[in-house]
Coordinates of N, CA, C and O in Angstrom, one line a residue:
M1 N 14.8 16.1 41.1 CA 15.2 15.5 39.9 C 16.6 14.8 40.1 O 17.5 15.5 40.6
P2 N 16.7 13.6 39.8 CA 18.0 12.9 40.0 C 19.1 13.4 39.1 O 18.9 13.8 37.9
I3 N 20.3 13.3 39.6 CA 21.5 13.7 38.8 C 22.0 12.5 38.0 O 22.1 11.4 38.5
S4 N 22.3 12.8 36.7 CA 22.7 11.7 35.9 C 24.1 11.2 36.2 O 24.9 12.0 36.9
R5 N 24.4 10.0 35.9 CA 25.7 9.4 36.2 C 26.8 10.2 35.5 O 27.9 10.4 36.1
K6 N 26.5 10.6 34.3 CA 27.5 11.4 33.5 C 27.9 12.7 34.2 O 29.0 13.1 34.3
T7 N 26.9 13.4 34.8 CA 27.1 14.6 35.5 C 27.9 14.4 36.7 O 28.8 15.1 37.1
R8 N 27.5 13.3 37.5 CA 28.2 13.0 38.7 C 29.7 12.7 38.4 O 30.6 13.2 39.1
E9 N 30.0 11.9 37.3 CA 31.4 11.6 36.9 C 32.1 12.9 36.6 O 33.3 13.1 37.0
A10 N 31.5 13.8 35.9 CA 32.1 15.1 35.5 C 32.4 15.9 36.7 O 33.5 16.5 36.8
V11 N 31.5 16.0 37.7 CA 31.7 16.8 38.9 C 32.8 16.2 39.7 O 33.7 16.9 40.2
K12 N 32.8 14.9 39.8 CA 33.9 14.2 40.6 C 35.2 14.4 39.9 O 36.2 14.7 40.6
E13 N 35.3 14.3 38.6 CA 36.6 14.5 37.9 C 37.1 15.9 38.1 O 38.3 16.2 38.3
E14 N 36.2 16.9 38.0 CA 36.6 18.3 38.2 C 37.0 18.6 39.6 O 38.0 19.3 39.8
L15 N 36.4 18.0 40.6 CA 36.8 18.1 42.0 C 38.2 17.5 42.2 O 39.1 18.1 42.9
L16 N 38.4 16.4 41.7 CA 39.7 15.7 41.8 C 40.8 16.5 41.1 O 42.0 16.6 41.5
K17 N 40.5 17.1 39.9 CA 41.5 17.8 39.2 C 42.0 19.0 39.9 O 43.1 19.5 39.8
N18 N 41.1 19.6 40.7 CA 41.5 20.8 41.5 C 42.2 20.5 42.8 O 42.5 21.4 43.5
Q19 N 42.5 19.2 43.1 CA 43.3 18.9 44.3 C 44.7 19.5 44.1 O 45.3 19.4 43.1
P20 N 45.2 20.0 45.2 CA 46.5 20.6 45.1 C 47.6 19.6 44.9 O 47.5 18.4 45.3
L21 N 48.7 20.0 44.3 CA 49.9 19.2 44.2 C 50.7 19.2 45.5 O 50.3 19.9 46.5
M22 N 51.8 18.5 45.6 CA 52.5 18.3 46.9 C 52.9 19.7 47.4 O 53.4 20.6 46.7
D23 N 52.7 19.9 48.7 CA 53.1 21.1 49.4 C 54.6 21.0 49.7 O 55.0 20.3 50.7
L24 N 55.5 21.5 48.9 CA 56.9 21.3 49.1 C 57.5 21.8 50.3 O 58.4 21.3 50.9
E25 N 56.9 22.9 50.8 CA 57.4 23.5 52.1 C 57.2 22.6 53.3 O 58.1 22.4 54.1
I26 N 56.0 22.0 53.3 CA 55.7 21.1 54.4 C 56.6 19.8 54.3 O 57.2 19.4 55.3
V27 N 56.7 19.3 53.1 CA 57.6 18.1 52.9 C 59.0 18.4 53.2 O 59.7 17.6 53.9
R28 N 59.5 19.5 52.7 CA 60.9 19.9 53.0 C 61.2 20.1 54.4 O 62.2 19.6 55.0
R29 N 60.3 20.8 55.1 CA 60.4 21.0 56.6 C 60.5 19.7 57.3 O 61.3 19.5 58.2
D30 N 59.5 18.8 57.0 CA 59.5 17.5 57.7 C 60.7 16.6 57.4 O 61.2 15.9 58.2
L31 N 61.2 16.7 56.1 CA 62.4 16.0 55.8 C 63.6 16.5 56.6 O 64.4 15.6 57.1
F32 N 63.8 17.8 56.8 CA 64.9 18.3 57.6 C 64.7 18.0 59.1 O 65.7 17.7 59.8
R33 N 63.5 17.9 59.5 CA 63.2 17.5 60.9 C 63.6 16.1 61.1 O 64.2 15.7 62.1
W34 N 63.4 15.2 60.1 CA 63.8 13.8 60.2 C 65.3 13.7 60.1 O 65.9 12.9 60.9
L35 N 65.9 14.5 59.3 CA 67.4 14.4 59.2 C 68.1 14.9 60.4 O 69.3 14.6 60.6
E36 N 67.4 15.7 61.3 CA 68.0 16.1 62.5 C 68.4 14.9 63.4 O 69.3 15.1 64.3
Q37 N 67.8 13.8 63.2 CA 68.1 12.6 64.0 C 69.5 12.0 63.6 O 70.1 11.2 64.4
L38 N 70.0 12.4 62.4 CA 71.2 11.8 61.9 C 72.4 12.8 62.0 O 72.1 14.0 61.8
P39 N 73.6 12.3 62.3 CA 74.7 13.2 62.3 C 75.0 13.7 60.9 O 75.0 12.9 60.0
C40 N 75.2 15.0 60.7 CA 75.5 15.5 59.4 C 76.9 15.1 59.0 O 77.9 15.2 59.8
P41 N 77.1 14.5 57.8 CA 78.4 14.1 57.4 C 79.4 15.2 57.3 O 79.0 16.4 57.0
D42 N 80.7 15.0 57.5 CA 81.7 16.0 57.4 C 81.8 16.4 55.9 O 81.6 15.6 55.0
G43 N 82.2 17.6 55.7 CA 82.4 18.1 54.3 C 81.2 18.8 53.7 O 81.3 19.3 52.6
L44 N 80.0 18.8 54.4 CA 78.9 19.5 53.9 C 78.8 20.9 54.5 O 78.5 21.0 55.7
S45 N 79.2 21.9 53.7 CA 79.3 23.2 54.2 C 78.0 23.8 54.7 O 78.0 24.6 55.7
N46 N 76.9 23.4 54.1 CA 75.6 23.9 54.4 C 74.8 22.9 55.2 O 73.6 22.9 55.2
G47 N 75.4 22.0 55.8 CA 74.7 20.9 56.5 C 74.0 20.0 55.5 O 74.4 19.8 54.4
W48 N 72.8 19.6 55.9 CA 72.0 18.7 55.0 C 71.5 19.4 53.8 O 71.1 18.7 52.8
E49 N 71.5 20.7 53.8 CA 71.1 21.4 52.6 C 71.8 21.0 51.3 O 71.2 21.0 50.2
D50 N 73.1 20.6 51.5 CA 73.9 20.2 50.3 C 73.4 18.9 49.7 O 73.7 18.6 48.6
S51 N 72.7 18.1 50.5 CA 72.3 16.8 50.0 C 70.9 16.7 49.5 O 70.5 15.7 49.0
V52 N 70.1 17.8 49.7 CA 68.7 17.8 49.3 C 68.5 18.7 48.1 O 69.1 19.8 48.1
R53 N 67.8 18.2 47.1 CA 67.5 19.0 46.0 C 66.0 19.0 45.8 O 65.3 18.0 45.9
V54 N 65.4 20.2 45.6 CA 64.0 20.4 45.5 C 63.7 20.8 44.1 O 64.3 21.6 43.5
F55 N 62.6 20.2 43.5 CA 62.1 20.4 42.2 C 60.7 21.1 42.3 O 59.7 20.3 42.5
P56 N 60.6 22.4 42.2 CA 59.3 23.0 42.4 C 58.3 22.6 41.3 O 58.7 22.2 40.3
V57 N 57.1 22.9 41.6 CA 56.0 22.6 40.7 C 56.1 23.6 39.5 O 56.1 24.8 39.8
A58 N 56.2 23.1 38.3 CA 56.3 24.0 37.2 C 54.8 24.5 36.8 O 53.9 23.7 37.0
P59 N 54.7 25.7 36.3 CA 53.3 26.2 36.0 C 52.5 25.2 35.1 O 51.3 25.0 35.3
E60 N 53.2 24.6 34.1 CA 52.5 23.7 33.2 C 52.0 22.4 33.8 O 51.2 21.8 33.3
E61 N 52.6 22.1 35.0 CA 52.2 20.8 35.6 C 50.9 20.9 36.3 O 50.3 19.9 36.6
V62 N 50.5 22.1 36.7 CA 49.2 22.3 37.4 C 48.1 21.7 36.7 O 47.2 21.2 37.3
N63 N 48.0 21.8 35.4 CA 46.9 21.4 34.6 C 47.1 20.0 34.0 O 46.2 19.5 33.3
L64 N 48.2 19.4 34.2 CA 48.5 18.0 33.7 C 47.7 17.0 34.5 O 47.4 17.2 35.7
T65 N 47.3 15.9 33.8 CA 46.4 14.9 34.4 C 47.1 13.6 34.4 O 46.5 12.6 34.7
Q66 N 48.4 13.5 34.0 CA 49.1 12.2 34.1 C 50.6 12.4 34.1 O 51.1 13.5 33.9
G67 N 51.3 11.4 34.6 CA 52.7 11.5 34.7 C 53.2 11.5 36.2 O 52.3 11.7 37.1
I68 N 54.4 11.3 36.4 CA 55.0 11.3 37.7 C 56.2 12.3 37.7 O 57.0 12.3 36.8
C69 N 56.2 13.1 38.8 CA 57.3 14.1 38.9 C 58.0 13.9 40.2 O 57.5 13.7 41.2
V70 N 59.3 14.1 40.1 CA 60.2 14.1 41.3 C 60.1 15.4 41.9 O 60.2 16.5 41.2
R71 N 59.9 15.5 43.2 CA 59.8 16.8 43.9 C 61.0 17.0 44.8 O 61.4 18.1 44.9
L72 N 61.5 16.0 45.5 CA 62.7 16.2 46.3 C 63.6 14.9 46.1 O 63.1 13.8 46.0
T73 N 64.9 15.2 46.2 CA 65.8 14.1 46.3 C 66.8 14.3 47.4 O 67.2 15.4 47.7
L74 N 67.2 13.2 48.1 CA 68.1 13.3 49.2 C 69.3 12.3 48.8 O 69.0 11.1 48.6
R75 N 70.5 12.8 48.8 CA 71.6 12.0 48.5 C 72.3 11.6 49.8 O 72.6 12.4 50.6
L76 N 72.6 10.3 49.9 CA 73.2 9.7 51.1 C 74.4 8.9 50.6 O 74.2 8.1 49.7
N77 N 75.5 9.0 51.3 CA 76.7 8.2 51.0 C 77.1 7.4 52.2 O 77.1 7.9 53.3
T78 N 77.5 6.1 52.0 CA 78.1 5.3 53.0 C 79.5 5.0 52.5 O 79.9 5.4 51.5
S79 N 80.2 4.2 53.3 CA 81.6 3.9 52.9 C 81.6 3.0 51.7 O 82.6 3.0 51.0
H80 N 80.5 2.3 51.3 CA 80.6 1.4 50.2 C 79.6 1.9 49.0 O 79.8 1.5 47.9
N81 N 78.6 2.6 49.3 CA 77.5 2.9 48.3 C 77.1 4.3 48.4 O 77.2 5.0 49.4
R82 N 76.4 4.7 47.3 CA 75.7 6.0 47.2 C 74.2 5.7 47.0 O 73.9 4.8 46.3
Y83 N 73.4 6.5 47.7 CA 72.0 6.3 47.7 C 71.3 7.6 47.3 O 71.8 8.6 47.6
I84 N 70.1 7.4 46.7 CA 69.3 8.6 46.4 C 67.9 8.2 46.9 O 67.3 7.1 46.5
I85 N 67.3 9.0 47.8 CA 65.9 8.8 48.2 C 65.2 9.9 47.4 O 65.5 11.1 47.5
A86 N 64.2 9.5 46.6 CA 63.4 10.4 45.7 C 62.0 10.4 46.2 O 61.4 9.3 46.4
L87 N 61.5 11.6 46.5 CA 60.1 11.8 46.8 C 59.4 12.3 45.6 O 59.7 13.4 45.1
M88 N 58.4 11.5 45.1 CA 57.7 11.8 43.9 C 56.2 11.9 44.1 O 55.7 11.4 45.1
E89 N 55.5 12.5 43.1 CA 54.1 12.5 43.1 C 53.5 12.2 41.7 O 54.2 12.5 40.7
S90 N 52.3 11.7 41.7 CA 51.6 11.4 40.5 C 50.8 12.6 40.2 O 50.1 13.2 41.1
L91 N 50.7 13.0 38.9 CA 49.9 14.1 38.5 C 48.4 13.7 38.2 O 47.6 14.5 37.9
T92 N 48.2 12.4 38.2 CA 46.8 11.9 38.0 C 45.9 12.4 39.0 O 46.2 12.2 40.2
P93 N 44.8 13.0 38.7 CA 43.9 13.6 39.7 C 43.4 12.6 40.8 O 43.3 13.0 41.9
T94 N 43.2 11.4 40.4 CA 42.7 10.4 41.4 C 43.8 10.0 42.4 O 43.6 9.4 43.4
S95 N 45.1 10.3 42.1 CA 46.2 10.0 43.0 C 46.8 11.1 43.8 O 47.7 11.0 44.5
R96 N 46.2 12.3 43.6 CA 46.7 13.5 44.4 C 46.6 13.2 45.9 O 45.6 12.7 46.4
G97 N 47.7 13.6 46.5 CA 47.7 13.5 48.0 C 48.4 12.2 48.4 O 48.7 12.0 49.6
V98 N 48.6 11.3 47.5 CA 49.4 10.0 47.7 C 50.7 10.1 47.0 O 50.7 10.4 45.8
Y99 N 51.8 10.0 47.7 CA 53.1 10.2 47.1 C 53.9 8.9 47.1 O 53.6 8.0 47.7
F100 N 55.1 9.0 46.4 CA 56.0 7.8 46.3 C 57.3 8.2 46.9 O 57.8 9.3 46.6
A101 N 57.9 7.2 47.6 CA 59.3 7.4 48.0 C 60.1 6.1 47.4 O 59.6 5.0 47.5
T102 N 61.2 6.4 46.8 CA 62.0 5.3 46.3 C 63.4 5.5 46.7 O 63.9 6.6 46.9
V103 N 64.1 4.4 46.9 CA 65.5 4.4 47.3 C 66.3 3.7 46.2 O 66.0 2.6 45.8
H104 N 67.3 4.4 45.6 CA 68.1 3.9 44.6 C 69.5 3.8 45.0 O 70.0 4.7 45.8
V105 N 70.3 2.8 44.6 CA 71.6 2.6 45.0 C 72.6 2.4 43.9 O 72.2 1.9 42.8
N106 N 73.8 2.9 44.1 CA 75.0 2.6 43.3 C 74.7 2.9 41.8 O 74.7 1.9 41.0
W107 N 74.6 4.1 41.4 CA 74.6 4.4 40.0 C 75.9 4.2 39.4 O 76.9 4.6 40.1
R108 N 76.0 3.7 38.3 CA 77.3 3.7 37.6 C 77.7 5.1 37.3 O 76.9 6.0 37.2
E109 N 79.0 5.4 37.1 CA 79.5 6.8 37.0 C 78.8 7.5 35.9 O 78.4 8.7 36.1
E110 N 78.6 6.9 34.7 CA 77.9 7.6 33.6 C 76.5 7.9 33.9 O 75.9 8.9 33.5
E111 N 75.8 7.0 34.6 CA 74.4 7.2 35.0 C 74.3 8.3 36.0 O 73.4 9.1 36.0
F112 N 75.3 8.4 36.9 CA 75.3 9.4 37.9 C 75.5 10.8 37.3 O 74.8 11.7 37.6
R113 N 76.3 10.9 36.3 CA 76.5 12.1 35.6 C 75.3 12.5 34.8 O 74.9 13.7 34.8
V114 N 74.6 11.6 34.2 CA 73.3 11.9 33.5 C 72.3 12.4 34.5 O 71.6 13.3 34.2
Q115 N 72.2 11.7 35.7 CA 71.3 12.2 36.7 C 71.6 13.6 37.2 O 70.7 14.4 37.3
E116 N 72.8 13.9 37.4 CA 73.2 15.3 37.8 C 72.8 16.3 36.8 O 72.3 17.4 37.1
L117 N 73.1 16.0 35.5 CA 72.8 16.9 34.4 C 71.3 17.1 34.3 O 70.8 18.2 34.1
L118 N 70.5 16.0 34.5 CA 69.1 16.0 34.5 C 68.5 16.9 35.6 O 67.7 17.8 35.4
E119 N 69.1 16.8 36.8 CA 68.7 17.6 37.9 C 69.0 19.1 37.7 O 68.2 19.9 38.1
K120 N 70.1 19.4 37.1 CA 70.5 20.8 36.9 C 69.6 21.4 35.8 O 69.4 22.6 35.8
T121 N 69.2 20.6 34.8 CA 68.4 21.2 33.7 C 66.9 20.7 33.8 O 66.3 20.8 32.7
Y122 N 66.4 20.4 34.9 CA 65.1 19.8 35.0 C 64.1 20.9 34.6 O 64.1 22.0 35.1
V123 N 63.2 20.5 33.7 CA 62.2 21.4 33.2 C 60.8 20.8 33.2 O 59.9 21.3 32.6
G124 N 60.6 19.8 34.0 CA 59.3 19.3 34.2 C 59.1 17.9 33.5 O 58.0 17.4 33.6
H125 N 60.0 17.4 32.8 CA 59.9 16.1 32.1 C 61.0 15.2 32.7 O 62.1 15.4 32.5
F126 N 60.5 14.2 33.4 CA 61.5 13.3 34.1 C 61.2 11.9 33.6 O 60.5 11.2 34.1
D127 N 61.8 11.6 32.4 CA 61.6 10.4 31.7 C 62.6 9.3 32.0 O 63.7 9.4 31.6
D128 N 62.2 8.3 32.8 CA 63.0 7.1 32.9 C 64.4 7.3 33.4 O 65.4 6.7 33.1
A129 N 64.6 8.3 34.3 CA 66.0 8.6 34.8 C 66.3 7.7 36.0 O 67.4 7.2 36.2
L130 N 65.3 7.5 36.9 CA 65.5 6.6 38.0 C 65.1 5.2 37.6 O 64.0 4.9 37.4
K131 N 66.1 4.4 37.4 CA 65.9 3.1 36.8 C 65.5 2.0 37.9 O 66.1 2.1 39.0
A132 N 64.6 1.2 37.6 CA 64.2 0.2 38.6 C 65.3 -0.8 39.0 O 65.3 -1.3 40.0
K133 N 66.3 -1.0 38.1 CA 67.3 -2.0 38.4 C 68.2 -1.5 39.6 O 68.9 -2.3 40.2
H134 N 68.1 -0.2 39.9 CA 68.8 0.3 41.1 C 68.0 0.5 42.3 O 68.4 1.0 43.3
N135 N 66.7 0.2 42.2 CA 65.7 0.4 43.3 C 65.8 -0.7 44.3 O 65.7 -1.8 44.0
I136 N 66.0 -0.2 45.6 CA 65.9 -1.2 46.7 C 64.7 -1.0 47.6 O 64.4 -1.9 48.4
W137 N 63.9 0.0 47.4 CA 62.7 0.3 48.2 C 61.8 1.2 47.5 O 62.2 2.2 46.9
T138 N 60.5 0.9 47.5 CA 59.5 1.8 47.0 C 58.3 1.8 48.0 O 58.0 0.7 48.4
Q139 N 57.8 2.9 48.2 CA 56.6 3.0 49.2 C 55.8 4.2 48.9 O 56.3 5.2 48.4
T140 N 54.5 4.0 49.1 CA 53.6 5.2 49.0 C 53.4 5.8 50.4 O 53.5 5.1 51.4
F141 N 53.1 7.1 50.4 CA 52.9 7.7 51.7 C 52.0 9.0 51.5 O 51.8 9.4 50.4
R142 N 51.4 9.4 52.5 CA 50.7 10.7 52.6 C 51.6 11.6 53.4 O 52.5 11.2 54.1
I143 N 51.3 12.9 53.3 CA 52.2 13.9 54.0 C 52.4 13.6 55.5 O 53.5 13.6 55.9
H144 N 51.4 13.2 56.2 CA 51.5 13.0 57.6 C 52.2 11.7 57.9 O 52.5 11.4 59.0
E145 N 52.5 10.9 56.9 CA 53.2 9.6 57.1 C 54.7 9.7 56.6 O 55.3 8.6 56.5
L146 N 55.2 10.9 56.4 CA 56.5 11.0 55.8 C 57.6 10.5 56.8 O 58.5 9.8 56.3
F147 N 57.5 10.7 58.1 CA 58.5 10.2 59.0 C 58.6 8.7 59.0 O 59.7 8.2 58.9
N148 N 57.5 8.0 59.0 CA 57.5 6.5 58.9 C 58.0 6.1 57.6 O 58.8 5.1 57.5
C149 N 57.7 6.8 56.5 CA 58.2 6.4 55.2 C 59.7 6.5 55.2 O 60.4 5.7 54.7
L150 N 60.3 7.6 55.7 CA 61.7 7.9 55.7 C 62.4 6.8 56.6 O 63.5 6.4 56.3
N151 N 61.8 6.5 57.7 CA 62.3 5.4 58.5 C 62.4 4.1 57.7 O 63.4 3.3 57.8
S152 N 61.4 3.8 57.0 CA 61.4 2.6 56.1 C 62.5 2.6 55.1 O 63.2 1.6 54.8
C153 N 62.7 3.8 54.5 CA 63.8 4.0 53.5 C 65.2 3.7 54.2 O 66.1 3.1 53.6
A154 N 65.3 4.3 55.4 CA 66.6 4.1 56.2 C 66.8 2.6 56.5 O 68.0 2.1 56.4
L155 N 65.8 1.9 56.9 CA 65.9 0.5 57.1 C 66.3 -0.3 55.9 O 67.1 -1.2 55.9
A156 N 65.7 0.1 54.7 CA 66.1 -0.5 53.5 C 67.6 -0.3 53.2 O 68.3 -1.2 52.7
I157 N 68.1 0.9 53.4 CA 69.5 1.2 53.2 C 70.3 0.4 54.2 O 71.3 -0.2 53.8
L158 N 69.9 0.4 55.4 CA 70.7 -0.4 56.4 C 70.7 -1.9 56.0 O 71.7 -2.6 56.1
G159 N 69.6 -2.4 55.6 CA 69.5 -3.8 55.2 C 70.4 -4.1 54.0 O 71.0 -5.2 53.8
H160 N 70.5 -3.1 53.1 CA 71.4 -3.2 51.9 C 72.9 -3.2 52.3 O 73.7 -3.8 51.7
E161 N 73.2 -2.4 53.4 CA 74.6 -2.3 53.8 C 75.1 -3.4 54.7 O 76.3 -3.7 54.7
L162 N 74.2 -4.1 55.4 CA 74.6 -5.2 56.3 C 75.3 -6.3 55.5 O 74.8 -6.7 54.5
R163 N 76.4 -6.8 56.0 CA 77.1 -7.9 55.4 C 77.4 -9.0 56.5 O 77.5 -8.7 57.7
K164 N 77.7 -10.1 56.0 CA 78.1 -11.2 56.8 C 79.5 -10.9 57.4 O 80.3 -10.3 56.8
R165 N 79.7 -11.2 58.7 CA 81.0 -10.9 59.3 C 82.1 -11.7 58.6 O 81.9 -12.9 58.3
P166 N 83.2 -11.0 58.3 CA 84.2 -11.7 57.6 C 84.8 -12.9 58.5 O 84.9 -12.8 59.7
E167 N 85.2 -13.9 57.8 CA 85.8 -15.1 58.5 C 87.1 -14.6 59.2 O 87.8 -13.9 58.6
K168 N 87.3 -15.2 60.4 CA 88.5 -14.8 61.1 C 89.7 -15.6 60.5 O 89.6 -16.8 60.3
K169 N 90.7 -14.8 60.1 CA 91.9 -15.5 59.6 C 92.7 -16.0 60.7 O 93.0 -15.2 61.6
E170 N 93.2 -17.2 60.6 CA 94.1 -17.7 61.6 C 95.5 -17.3 61.2 O 95.9 -17.3 60.1
I171 N 96.3 -17.0 62.3 CA 97.6 -16.6 62.1 C 98.5 -17.8 62.4 O 98.4 -18.5 63.4
G172 N 99.4 -18.1 61.5 CA 100.3 -19.3 61.7 C 99.6 -20.6 61.2 O 98.5 -20.5 60.6
T173 N 100.2 -21.7 61.4 CA 99.7 -23.0 61.0 C 99.4 -23.8 62.2 O 100.1 -23.8 63.2
S174 N 98.3 -24.5 62.2 CA 98.0 -25.4 63.3 C 98.7 -26.8 63.1 O 98.9 -27.2 61.9
L175 N 99.1 -27.4 64.2 CA 99.7 -28.7 64.1 C 98.7 -29.8 64.3 O 97.9 -29.7 65.2
S176 N 98.8 -30.8 63.6 CA 97.9 -31.9 63.7 C 98.2 -32.8 64.9 O 97.4 -33.4 65.5
H177 N 99.5 -32.9 65.3 CA 99.9 -33.7 66.4 C 101.1 -32.9 67.1 O 101.9 -32.2 66.4
P178 N 101.2 -33.0 68.4 CA 102.2 -32.3 69.1 C 103.6 -32.9 68.8 O 103.8 -34.1 68.5
I179 N 104.6 -32.0 68.8 CA 106.0 -32.4 68.5 C 106.7 -32.5 69.9 O 106.7 -31.5 70.7
I180 N 107.3 -33.6 70.2 CA 108.0 -33.8 71.5 C 109.4 -33.3 71.3 O 110.1 -33.7 70.4
T181 N 109.8 -32.4 72.1 CA 111.2 -31.9 72.1 C 111.9 -32.2 73.3 O 111.3 -32.3 74.4
S182 N 113.1 -32.6 73.2 CA 113.9 -32.9 74.4 C 114.6 -31.6 74.9 O 115.0 -30.8 74.1
T183 N 114.6 -31.4 76.2 CA 115.2 -30.3 76.7 C 116.6 -30.6 77.3 O 116.8 -31.7 77.8
D184 N 117.5 -29.8 77.1 CA 118.9 -30.0 77.6 C 119.2 -28.8 78.5 O 119.6 -27.8 78.1
F185 N 119.1 -29.1 79.8 CA 119.4 -28.1 80.8 C 120.9 -28.2 81.2 O 121.4 -29.3 81.4
P186 N 121.6 -27.1 81.4 CA 123.0 -27.2 81.9 C 123.1 -27.8 83.3 O 122.2 -27.6 84.1
V187 N 124.1 -28.5 83.5 CA 124.3 -29.1 84.9 C 124.8 -28.1 85.8 O 125.7 -27.3 85.4
N188 N 124.3 -28.1 87.0 CA 124.7 -27.2 88.0 C 126.1 -27.6 88.5 O 126.3 -28.7 89.0
K189 N 127.1 -26.7 88.5 CA 128.5 -27.1 88.9 C 128.7 -27.1 90.4 O 129.6 -27.7 90.9
E190 N 127.9 -26.6 91.2 CA 128.0 -26.6 92.6 C 127.7 -28.0 93.2 O 128.1 -28.3 94.3
D191 N 127.0 -28.8 92.5 CA 126.7 -30.1 93.1 C 127.8 -31.0 93.1 O 128.7 -31.4 92.6

């Protein structure tokens, strides 16, 4: 007896719904293995741990079927800019196993404070905190592609940091024509 299309759709939807959410331990471990390639900035008492924030899966998220949740953020600072690399996942059952990485740059001070407050009080609802106007890179990845994804994020940051070499300033003024000066040497008295 053939299976109806409606039954097939229901079975497929149920199988997809039971797909696990992001395995934070694997992603976190791989993120720190990737960070080992970089020198840890001075002033971080716990090494890279101070720059990484993890948002565990809330119990109510397990049964959700839509929305995007931030799972990890990595803060990086350069001499000119502040960056956040956010690793996110979609709760849509058909998207499970495919994650997002975004790189955000230079939050204004008030936006930065709102983001910090949001991270401290995160309860599973992440509405419009990472704004697209600050985004310099977005990429999808699977867990085994995290290293390549983070390398792409680093290249995006490097590309954002590169600047044209400053023009060389000339010291003094250049003369358009030489000035002839007469020399007056003293006469030798022995002659």
